[in-house]
XYZ file of C-alpha atoms in Angstrom:
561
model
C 34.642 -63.320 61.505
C 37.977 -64.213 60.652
C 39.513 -63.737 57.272
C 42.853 -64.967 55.688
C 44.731 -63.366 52.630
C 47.131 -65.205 50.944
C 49.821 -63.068 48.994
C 50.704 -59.683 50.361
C 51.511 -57.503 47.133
C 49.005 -55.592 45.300
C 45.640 -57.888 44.987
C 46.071 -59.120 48.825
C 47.195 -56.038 50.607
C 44.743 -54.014 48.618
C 41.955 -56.617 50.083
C 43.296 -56.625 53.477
C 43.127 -52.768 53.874
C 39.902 -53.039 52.334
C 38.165 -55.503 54.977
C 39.415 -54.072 58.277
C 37.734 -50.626 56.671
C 34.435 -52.768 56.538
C 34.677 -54.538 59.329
C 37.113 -53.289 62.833
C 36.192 -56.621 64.617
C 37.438 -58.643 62.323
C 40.457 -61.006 62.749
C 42.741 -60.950 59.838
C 45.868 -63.199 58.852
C 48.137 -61.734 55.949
C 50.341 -64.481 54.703
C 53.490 -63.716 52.109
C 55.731 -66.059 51.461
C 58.440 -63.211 50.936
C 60.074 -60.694 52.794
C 58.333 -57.695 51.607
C 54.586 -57.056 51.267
C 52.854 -54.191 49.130
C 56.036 -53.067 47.257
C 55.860 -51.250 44.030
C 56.644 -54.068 41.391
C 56.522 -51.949 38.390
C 59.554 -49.395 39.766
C 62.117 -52.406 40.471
C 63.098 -51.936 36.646
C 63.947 -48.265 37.586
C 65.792 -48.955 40.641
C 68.276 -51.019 38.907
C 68.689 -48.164 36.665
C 69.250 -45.825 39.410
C 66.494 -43.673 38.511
C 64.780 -44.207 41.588
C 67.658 -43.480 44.074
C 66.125 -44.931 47.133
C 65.776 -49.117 47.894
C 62.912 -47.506 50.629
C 60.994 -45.753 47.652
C 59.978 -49.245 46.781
C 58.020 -50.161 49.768
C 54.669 -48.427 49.717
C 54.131 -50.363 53.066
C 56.082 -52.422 56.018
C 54.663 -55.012 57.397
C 55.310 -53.332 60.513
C 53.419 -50.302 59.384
C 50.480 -52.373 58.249
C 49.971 -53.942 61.364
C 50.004 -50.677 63.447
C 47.722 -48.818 60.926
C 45.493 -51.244 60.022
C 45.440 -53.796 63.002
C 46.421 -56.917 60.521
C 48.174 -60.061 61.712
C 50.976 -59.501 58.943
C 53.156 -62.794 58.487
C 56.006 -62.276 56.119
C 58.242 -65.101 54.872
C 55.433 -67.470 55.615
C 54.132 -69.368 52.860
C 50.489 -71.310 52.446
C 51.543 -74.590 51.267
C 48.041 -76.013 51.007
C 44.381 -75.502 51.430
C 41.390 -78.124 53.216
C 38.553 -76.372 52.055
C 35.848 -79.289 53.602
C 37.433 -78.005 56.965
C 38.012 -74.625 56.345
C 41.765 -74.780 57.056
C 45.347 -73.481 55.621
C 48.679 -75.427 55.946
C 51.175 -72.613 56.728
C 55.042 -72.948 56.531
C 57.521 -70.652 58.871
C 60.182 -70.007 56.224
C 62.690 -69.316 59.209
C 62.189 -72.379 61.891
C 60.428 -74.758 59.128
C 57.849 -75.265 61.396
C 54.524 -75.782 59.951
C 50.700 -75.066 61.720
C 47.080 -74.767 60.896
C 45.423 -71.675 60.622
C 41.506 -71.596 60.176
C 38.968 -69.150 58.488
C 36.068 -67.749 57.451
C 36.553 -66.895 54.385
C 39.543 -66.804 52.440
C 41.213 -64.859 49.659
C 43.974 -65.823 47.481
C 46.186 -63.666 45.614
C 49.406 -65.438 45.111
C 50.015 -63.602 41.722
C 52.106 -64.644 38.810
C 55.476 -66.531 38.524
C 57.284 -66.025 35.710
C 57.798 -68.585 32.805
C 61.637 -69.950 32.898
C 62.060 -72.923 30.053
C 64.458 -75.614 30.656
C 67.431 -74.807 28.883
C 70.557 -75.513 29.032
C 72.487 -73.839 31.093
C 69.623 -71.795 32.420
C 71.020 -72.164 35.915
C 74.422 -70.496 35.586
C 75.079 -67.453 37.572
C 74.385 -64.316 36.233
C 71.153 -65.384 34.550
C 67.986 -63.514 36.897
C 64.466 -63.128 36.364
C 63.126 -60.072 37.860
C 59.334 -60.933 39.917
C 60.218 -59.164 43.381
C 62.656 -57.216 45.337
C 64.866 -59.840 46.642
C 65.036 -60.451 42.177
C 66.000 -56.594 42.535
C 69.151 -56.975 44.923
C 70.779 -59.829 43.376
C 70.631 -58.165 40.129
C 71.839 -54.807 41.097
C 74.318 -56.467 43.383
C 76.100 -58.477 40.316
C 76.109 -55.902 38.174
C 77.582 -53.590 41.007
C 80.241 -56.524 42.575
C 80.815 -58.438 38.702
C 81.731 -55.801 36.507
C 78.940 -56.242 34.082
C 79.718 -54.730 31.036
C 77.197 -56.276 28.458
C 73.505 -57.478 29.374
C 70.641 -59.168 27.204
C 67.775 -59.280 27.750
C 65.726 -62.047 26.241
C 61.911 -60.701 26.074
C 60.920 -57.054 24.508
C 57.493 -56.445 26.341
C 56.695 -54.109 28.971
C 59.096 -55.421 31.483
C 62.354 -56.312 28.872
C 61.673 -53.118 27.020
C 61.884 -51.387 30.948
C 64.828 -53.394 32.073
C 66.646 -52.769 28.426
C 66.536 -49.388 28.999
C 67.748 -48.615 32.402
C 70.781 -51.615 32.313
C 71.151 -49.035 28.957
C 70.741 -45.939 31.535
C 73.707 -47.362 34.076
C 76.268 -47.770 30.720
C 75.690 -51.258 29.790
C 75.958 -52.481 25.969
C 72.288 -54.105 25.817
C 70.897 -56.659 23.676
C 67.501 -57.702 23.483
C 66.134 -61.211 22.138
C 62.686 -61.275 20.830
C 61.194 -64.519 19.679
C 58.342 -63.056 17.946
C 58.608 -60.647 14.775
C 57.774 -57.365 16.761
C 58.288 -56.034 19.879
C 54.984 -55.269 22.313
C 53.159 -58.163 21.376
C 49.811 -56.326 22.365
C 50.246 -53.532 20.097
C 49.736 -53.788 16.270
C 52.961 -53.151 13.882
C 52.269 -49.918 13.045
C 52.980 -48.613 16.527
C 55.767 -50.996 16.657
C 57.884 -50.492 14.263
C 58.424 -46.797 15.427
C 59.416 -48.031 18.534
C 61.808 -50.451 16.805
C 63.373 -47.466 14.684
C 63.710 -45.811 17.960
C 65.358 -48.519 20.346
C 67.821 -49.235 17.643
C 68.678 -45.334 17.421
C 69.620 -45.269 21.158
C 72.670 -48.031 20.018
C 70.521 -51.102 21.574
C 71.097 -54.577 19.497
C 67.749 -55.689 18.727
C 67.134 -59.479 17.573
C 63.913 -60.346 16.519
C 61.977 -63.586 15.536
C 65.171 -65.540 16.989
C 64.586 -67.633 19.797
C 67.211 -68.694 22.612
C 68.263 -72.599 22.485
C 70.656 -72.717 25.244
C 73.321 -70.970 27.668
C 76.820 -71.805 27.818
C 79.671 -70.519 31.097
C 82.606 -69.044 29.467
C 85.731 -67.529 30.594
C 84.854 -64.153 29.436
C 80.791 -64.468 30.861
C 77.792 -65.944 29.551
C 77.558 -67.488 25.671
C 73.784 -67.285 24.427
C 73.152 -69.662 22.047
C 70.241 -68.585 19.303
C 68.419 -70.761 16.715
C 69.882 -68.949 13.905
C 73.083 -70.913 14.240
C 74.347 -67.168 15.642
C 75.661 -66.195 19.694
C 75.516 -63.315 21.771
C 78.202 -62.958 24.646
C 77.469 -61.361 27.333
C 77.820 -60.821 31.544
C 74.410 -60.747 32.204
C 70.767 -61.865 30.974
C 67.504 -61.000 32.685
C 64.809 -63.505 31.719
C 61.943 -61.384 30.714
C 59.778 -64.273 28.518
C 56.896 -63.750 30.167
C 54.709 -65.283 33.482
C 51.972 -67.529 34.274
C 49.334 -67.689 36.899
C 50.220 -69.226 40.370
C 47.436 -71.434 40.672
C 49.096 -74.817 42.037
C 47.677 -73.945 45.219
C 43.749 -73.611 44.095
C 44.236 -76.155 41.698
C 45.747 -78.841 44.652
C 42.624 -77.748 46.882
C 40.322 -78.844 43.754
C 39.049 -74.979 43.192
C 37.982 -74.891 39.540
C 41.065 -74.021 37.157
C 40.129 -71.982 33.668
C 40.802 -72.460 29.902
C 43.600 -70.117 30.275
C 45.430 -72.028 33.561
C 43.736 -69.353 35.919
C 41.633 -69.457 38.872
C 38.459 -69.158 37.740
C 36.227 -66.742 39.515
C 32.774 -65.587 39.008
C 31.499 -62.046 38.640
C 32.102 -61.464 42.556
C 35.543 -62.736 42.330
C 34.358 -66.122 43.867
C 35.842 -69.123 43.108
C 34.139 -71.960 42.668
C 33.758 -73.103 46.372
C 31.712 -70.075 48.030
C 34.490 -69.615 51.145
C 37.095 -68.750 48.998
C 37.780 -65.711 46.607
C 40.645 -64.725 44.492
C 42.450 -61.849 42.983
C 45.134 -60.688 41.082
C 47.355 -62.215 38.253
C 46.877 -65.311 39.245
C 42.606 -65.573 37.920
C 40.667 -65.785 34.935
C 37.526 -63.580 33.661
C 35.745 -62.986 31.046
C 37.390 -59.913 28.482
C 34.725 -57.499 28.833
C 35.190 -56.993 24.547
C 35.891 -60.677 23.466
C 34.388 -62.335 26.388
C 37.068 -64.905 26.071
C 38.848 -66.187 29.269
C 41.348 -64.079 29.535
C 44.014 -62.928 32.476
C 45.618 -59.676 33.497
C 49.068 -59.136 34.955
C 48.585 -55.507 35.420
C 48.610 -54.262 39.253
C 45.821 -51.579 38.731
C 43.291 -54.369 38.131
C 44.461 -55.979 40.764
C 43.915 -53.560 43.497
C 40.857 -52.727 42.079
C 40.009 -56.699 42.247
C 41.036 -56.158 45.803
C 38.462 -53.896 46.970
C 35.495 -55.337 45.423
C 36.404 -58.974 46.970
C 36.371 -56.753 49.979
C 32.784 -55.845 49.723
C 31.547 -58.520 48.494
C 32.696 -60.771 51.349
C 31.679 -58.115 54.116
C 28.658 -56.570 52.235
C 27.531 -60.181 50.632
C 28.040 -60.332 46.562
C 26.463 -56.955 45.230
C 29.348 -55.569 43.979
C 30.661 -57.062 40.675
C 33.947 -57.107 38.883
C 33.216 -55.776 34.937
C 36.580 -57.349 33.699
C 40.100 -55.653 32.605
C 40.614 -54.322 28.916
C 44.429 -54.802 29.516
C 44.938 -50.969 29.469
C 48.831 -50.931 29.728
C 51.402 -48.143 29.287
C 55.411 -48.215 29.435
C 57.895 -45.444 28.634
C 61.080 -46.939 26.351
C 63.813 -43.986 26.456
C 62.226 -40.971 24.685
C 59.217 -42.523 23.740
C 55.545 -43.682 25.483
C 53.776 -46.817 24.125
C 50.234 -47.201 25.360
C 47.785 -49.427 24.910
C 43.761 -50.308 25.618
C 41.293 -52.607 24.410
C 42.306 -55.083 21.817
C 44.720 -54.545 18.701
C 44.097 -55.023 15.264
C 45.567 -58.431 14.858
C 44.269 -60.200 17.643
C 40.827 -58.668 16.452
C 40.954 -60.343 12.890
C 42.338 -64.295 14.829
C 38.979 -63.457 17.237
C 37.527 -62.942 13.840
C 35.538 -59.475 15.746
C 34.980 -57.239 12.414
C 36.377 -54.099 12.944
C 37.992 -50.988 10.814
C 41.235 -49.358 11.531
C 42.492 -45.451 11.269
C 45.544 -44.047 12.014
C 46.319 -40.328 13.048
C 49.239 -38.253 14.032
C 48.911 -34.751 15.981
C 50.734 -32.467 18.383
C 50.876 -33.543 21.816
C 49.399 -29.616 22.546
C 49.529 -26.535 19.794
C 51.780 -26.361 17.347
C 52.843 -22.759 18.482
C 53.478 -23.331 22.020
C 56.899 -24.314 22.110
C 57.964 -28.111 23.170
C 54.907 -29.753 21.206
C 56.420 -33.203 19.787
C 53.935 -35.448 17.880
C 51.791 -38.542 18.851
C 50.353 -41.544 16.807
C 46.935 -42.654 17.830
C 45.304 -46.233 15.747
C 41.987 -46.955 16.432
C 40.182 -49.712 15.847
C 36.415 -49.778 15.783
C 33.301 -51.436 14.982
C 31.789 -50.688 11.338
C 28.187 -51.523 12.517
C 27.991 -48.640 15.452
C 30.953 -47.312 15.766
C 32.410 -48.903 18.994
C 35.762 -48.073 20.100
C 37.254 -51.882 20.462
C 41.311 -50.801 20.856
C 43.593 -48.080 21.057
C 46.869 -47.768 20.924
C 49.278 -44.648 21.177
C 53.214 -43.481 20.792
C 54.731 -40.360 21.295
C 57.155 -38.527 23.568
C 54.420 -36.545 25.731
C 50.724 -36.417 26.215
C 49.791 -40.305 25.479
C 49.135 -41.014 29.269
C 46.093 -38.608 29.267
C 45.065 -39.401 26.172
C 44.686 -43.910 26.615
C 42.948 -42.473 29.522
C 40.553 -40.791 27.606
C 40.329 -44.033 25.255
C 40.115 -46.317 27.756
C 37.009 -44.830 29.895
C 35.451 -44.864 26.778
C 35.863 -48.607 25.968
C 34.917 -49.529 29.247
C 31.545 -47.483 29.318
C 31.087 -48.915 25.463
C 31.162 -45.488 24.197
C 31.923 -45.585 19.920
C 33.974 -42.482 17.681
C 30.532 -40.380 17.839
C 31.008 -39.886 21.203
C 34.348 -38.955 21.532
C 34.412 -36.300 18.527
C 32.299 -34.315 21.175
C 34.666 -34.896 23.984
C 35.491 -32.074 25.650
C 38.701 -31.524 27.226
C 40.702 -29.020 28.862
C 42.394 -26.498 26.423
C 45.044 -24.119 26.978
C 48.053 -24.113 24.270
C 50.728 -25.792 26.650
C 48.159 -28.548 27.360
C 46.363 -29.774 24.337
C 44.528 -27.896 20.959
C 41.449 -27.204 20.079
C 41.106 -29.860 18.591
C 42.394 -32.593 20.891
C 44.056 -35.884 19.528
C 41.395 -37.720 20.503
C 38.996 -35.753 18.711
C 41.082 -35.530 15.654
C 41.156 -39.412 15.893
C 37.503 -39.872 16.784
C 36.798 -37.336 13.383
C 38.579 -39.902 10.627
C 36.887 -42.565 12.546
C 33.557 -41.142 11.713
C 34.450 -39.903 8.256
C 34.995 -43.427 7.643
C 31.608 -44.911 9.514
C 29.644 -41.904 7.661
C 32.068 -42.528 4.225
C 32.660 -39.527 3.816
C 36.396 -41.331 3.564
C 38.136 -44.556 1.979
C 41.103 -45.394 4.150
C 43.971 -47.816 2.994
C 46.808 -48.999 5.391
C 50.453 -49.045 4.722
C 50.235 -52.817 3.931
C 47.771 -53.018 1.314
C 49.134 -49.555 -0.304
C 52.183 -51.859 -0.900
C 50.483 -54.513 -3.166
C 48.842 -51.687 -5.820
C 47.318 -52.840 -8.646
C 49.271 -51.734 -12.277
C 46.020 -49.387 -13.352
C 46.141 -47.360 -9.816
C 47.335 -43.671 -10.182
C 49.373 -42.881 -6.886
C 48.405 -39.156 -6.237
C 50.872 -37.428 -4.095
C 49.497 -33.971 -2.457
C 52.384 -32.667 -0.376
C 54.704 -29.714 -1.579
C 57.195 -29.951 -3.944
C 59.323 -29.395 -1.172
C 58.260 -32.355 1.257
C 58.890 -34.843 -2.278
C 62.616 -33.888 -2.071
C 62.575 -36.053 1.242
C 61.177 -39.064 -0.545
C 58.323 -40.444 -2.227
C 56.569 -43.287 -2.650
C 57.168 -45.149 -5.870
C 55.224 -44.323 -9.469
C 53.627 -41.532 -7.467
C 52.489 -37.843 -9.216
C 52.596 -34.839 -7.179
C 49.956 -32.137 -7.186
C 50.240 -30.560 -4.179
C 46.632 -30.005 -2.890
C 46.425 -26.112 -3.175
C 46.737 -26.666 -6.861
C 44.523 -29.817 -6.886
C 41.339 -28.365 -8.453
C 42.767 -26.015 -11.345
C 45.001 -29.112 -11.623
C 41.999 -32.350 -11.779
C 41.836 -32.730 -15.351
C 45.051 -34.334 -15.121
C 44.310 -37.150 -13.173
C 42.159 -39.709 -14.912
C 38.826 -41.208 -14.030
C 39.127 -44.471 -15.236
C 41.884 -45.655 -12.637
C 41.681 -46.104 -8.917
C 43.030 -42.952 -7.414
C 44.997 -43.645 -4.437
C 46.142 -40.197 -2.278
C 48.861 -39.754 0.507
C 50.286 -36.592 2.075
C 52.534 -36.613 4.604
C 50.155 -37.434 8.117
C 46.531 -38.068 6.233
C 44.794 -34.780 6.508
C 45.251 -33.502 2.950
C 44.935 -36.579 1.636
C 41.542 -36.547 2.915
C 41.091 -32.937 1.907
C 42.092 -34.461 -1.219
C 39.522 -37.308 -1.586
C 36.594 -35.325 -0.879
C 37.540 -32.980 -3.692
C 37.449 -35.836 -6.326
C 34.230 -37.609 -4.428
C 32.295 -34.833 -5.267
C 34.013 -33.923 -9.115
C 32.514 -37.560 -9.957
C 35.574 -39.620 -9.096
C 34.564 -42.900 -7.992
C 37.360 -45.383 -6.590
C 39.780 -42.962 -4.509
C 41.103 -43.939 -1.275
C 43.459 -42.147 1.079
C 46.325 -43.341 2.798
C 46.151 -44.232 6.788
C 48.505 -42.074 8.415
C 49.982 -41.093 4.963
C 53.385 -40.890 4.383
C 54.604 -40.588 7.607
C 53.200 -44.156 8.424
C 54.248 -45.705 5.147
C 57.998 -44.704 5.188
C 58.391 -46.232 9.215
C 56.855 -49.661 8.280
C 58.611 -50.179 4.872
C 61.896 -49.039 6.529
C 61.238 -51.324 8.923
C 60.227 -54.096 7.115
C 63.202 -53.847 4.285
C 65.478 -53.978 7.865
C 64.083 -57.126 8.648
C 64.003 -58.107 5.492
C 67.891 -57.618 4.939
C 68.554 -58.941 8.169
C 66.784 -61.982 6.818
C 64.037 -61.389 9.570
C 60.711 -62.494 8.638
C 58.071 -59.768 8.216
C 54.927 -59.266 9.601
């Protein structure tokens, strides 16, 4: 049998490994088009910034290394230029001599990945402008900024990889802009978790522009002029195109292979395209979401090992072994702070119109007492029917690595909030509490399902109605630090001798400062015949970083979310 792989990264070389573990008589071809196959993608960022020391760190394999330990015709700058799938044949092209041959197979896999998205501006050529895809990306970047005395860098994009690269040009003592097109950074997070990280990343002296687009690049005498739709400009040395990517498909779609709704190869649940010889993997296909069960794509490179494996089996072991989908479950660390995601957010819930409820929680990363604990925000989002998690999404300085984990076996097993106020963990005071985040989350999930609690978010908090009574429950102490307007403060250990004075024709609305006494709060009055009270989602704490952040934008005359 004799297999051939296109694209040697994460999806391919994953497969390859896979297959001669399966099969030792094999005969398998590796084609990659560039110099370097199964490097680690997501630490280029970090090598720029000189975090990781070593270029060699990079490379989890050589091709050399491959060959010897796995027995794999390895082909490196050698690219697949086309596909004759009625005669089972690849076109391959010798980047070095030109020269171009036939290659035959049994089966074949393709995992060319993702290329990224670069617009036709003006003046998108000029030197000093880089994308950042692959290693040889890497050197020319680190080699400017080394040889050109970069001083200033933006970076237009602020997802995972912009937020990354803003950082560690910002790590090697470069004055770093960042241009956002849409109103928020992260677009798979909801606001809530974003606008602490916005607070942040302006704290560390970055320049960040959102919901202002890029119209065009100009040479200068002094470096590059970026041209905005705003009528504004941001000089600068360098700019790392970070916009996004796109599936590499021109090769399936020029051998007629099926193309999805979303521009991906389309692949069954065996990873098979739609002619039975060939398979794909990686960023470059399209599956079903296992929550929306939209086409969707991921351009994450644990999914695409994993996709690697299975294509593995299923070509050596004949389709048993099926691929259940990605739920996107993403983390990235920007300066003191760790954004994580799983599932699907809020907002792209309501456009899927999927009926869900939100909470939001804050705890300590481990106990309180144990010195170094720093706090985490945790926002579910669930289904009001049974209780299914549908998204998760996380910030903090420590911790919120274990705990997506957590969230995200739990989404992919369809496991709801009852499950997971019963999840046990491992407890010791530097580790976690008693009470784990994730059960304190999964608890005002439930409250809610059971209604044993009315939850409002910071949003709708800010559009009261002129008859609500605003019942503040912190210390007198904590309302020196602020306050939300027209509010009264009983703090809640003087709540009951206190209830007479809040009236019971009115819609009581409580906040303290993270949402735990305001629930405390809530069931007092529930159960003293108080009918229409509702506590505030993440209280205080969550109310102050979003209006801050929104009167920013707002005085920057940013649109708001």
């Amino acid at each position: 049998m004799k297999y051939v792989i296109v694209g040697a990264v994460a999806g391919g070389a994953s497969a390859a490994a896979r297959l001669r573990r399966l099969d030792e008589k094999a005969e398998i071809i590796l084609f990659e088009k560039g110099e370097y196959i199964s490097y680690a993608n997501c630490g280029l960022p970090y090598y720029i910034g000189n975090v990781i020391k070593k270029r060699d760190a990079l490379f989890v394999q050589t091709a050399n290394a491959f060959n010897k330990r796995f027995n794999i015709d390895v082909r490196v700058k050698t690219e697949v230029i086309a596909i004759h799938p009625e005669t089972k044949t690849v076109i391959v092209k010798n980047q070095n001599t030109q020269e171009e041959y036939q290659e035959s197979y049994d089966k074949l896999i393709l995992s060319p990945g993702a290329e990224p998205i670069k617009p036709p501006l003006p003046g998108i050529t000029h030197e000093g402008i880089f994308t950042l895809r692959n290693v040889n990306d890497t050197d020319y970047i680190k080699s400017f900024v080394q040889q050109s005395n970069v001083k200033r860098a933006v970076v237009i994009g602020a997802g995972f990889i912009g937020l990354e690269m803003a950082e560690n040009l910002h790590h090697i003592g470069l004055n770093v802009s960042i241009i956002e097109m849409a109103k928020q950074v992260l677009a798979p997070v909801d606001y809530t978790i974003a606008a602490i990280l916005q607070k942040h990343i302006r704290s560390k002296g970055v320049n960040l522009l959102l919901n202002v687009a890029v119209t065009s690049f100009e040479k200068t005498n002094s470096g590059i002029k970026v041209n905005l739709n705003n009528g504004e400009f941001i000089e600068t040395d360098l700019v790392i195109l970070s916009i996004g990517v796109k599936p590499d498909s021109h090769l399936a779609t020029a051998a007629g292979l099926k193309i999805g709704a979303t521009k991906g190869i389309w692949v069954n649940e065996y990873l098979q395209t739609s002619n039975p010889d060939i398979y794909a993997v990686g960023d470059a296909i399209e599956f079903p979401h296992p929550i929306s069960k939209q086409a969707t794509i991921t351009y994450l490179a644990g999914p695409a090992n994993k996709q690697g494996r299975i294509c593995a089996n299923n070509i050596v072991l004949g389709n048993k072994h099926k691929y259940n989908g990605s739920i996107n479950t993403a983390i990235v660390k920007v300066f003191d702070l760790t954004v994580a995601t799983t599932g699907i957010a809020s907002k792209h819930l309501k456009i899927l119109n999927i009926k869900h409820l939100t909470s939001i929680t804050h705890s300590g990363s481990h106990a309180g007492y144990y010195p170094g604990a720093n706090q985490m925000t945790i926002q579910l989002a669930y289904s009001p029917e049974n209780g299914k998690i549908l998204g998760t999404q996380i910030i903090g300085v420590s911790g919120v690595d274990k705990r997506i984990d957590v969230f995200a076996s739990a989404i992919k097993n369809n496991h709801s909030i009852y499950e997971l106020t019963e999840f046990e963990h491992a407890y010791a005071p530097p580790f976690s509490s008693a009470k784990d985040p994730v059960n304190i989350a999964a608890f005002a999930a439930e409250n809610v399902l059971t209604e044993k609690a009315r939850l409002v978010n910071w949003d709708e908090f800010q559009n009261l109605q002129a008859d609500t009574y605003i019942l503040d429950v912190r210390t007198e102490a904590e309302t020196s630090t602020g306050i939300i307007p027209k509010s009264i403060n009983i703090p809640i250990d003087e709540l009951r001798k206190r209830i007479n004075e809040i009236p019971k024709n009115k819609k009581i609305l409580i906040y303290c400062a993270a949402g735990l006494r305001g629930y405390l709060a809530q069931r007092i009055l529930l159960q003293n015949d108080y009918k229409l009270v509702f506590n505030l989602s993440g209280g205080y704490q969550t109310w102050l970083v979003c209006t801050e952040e929104e009167n920013y934008l707002k005085k920057n005359k940013i649109e708001t979310v």
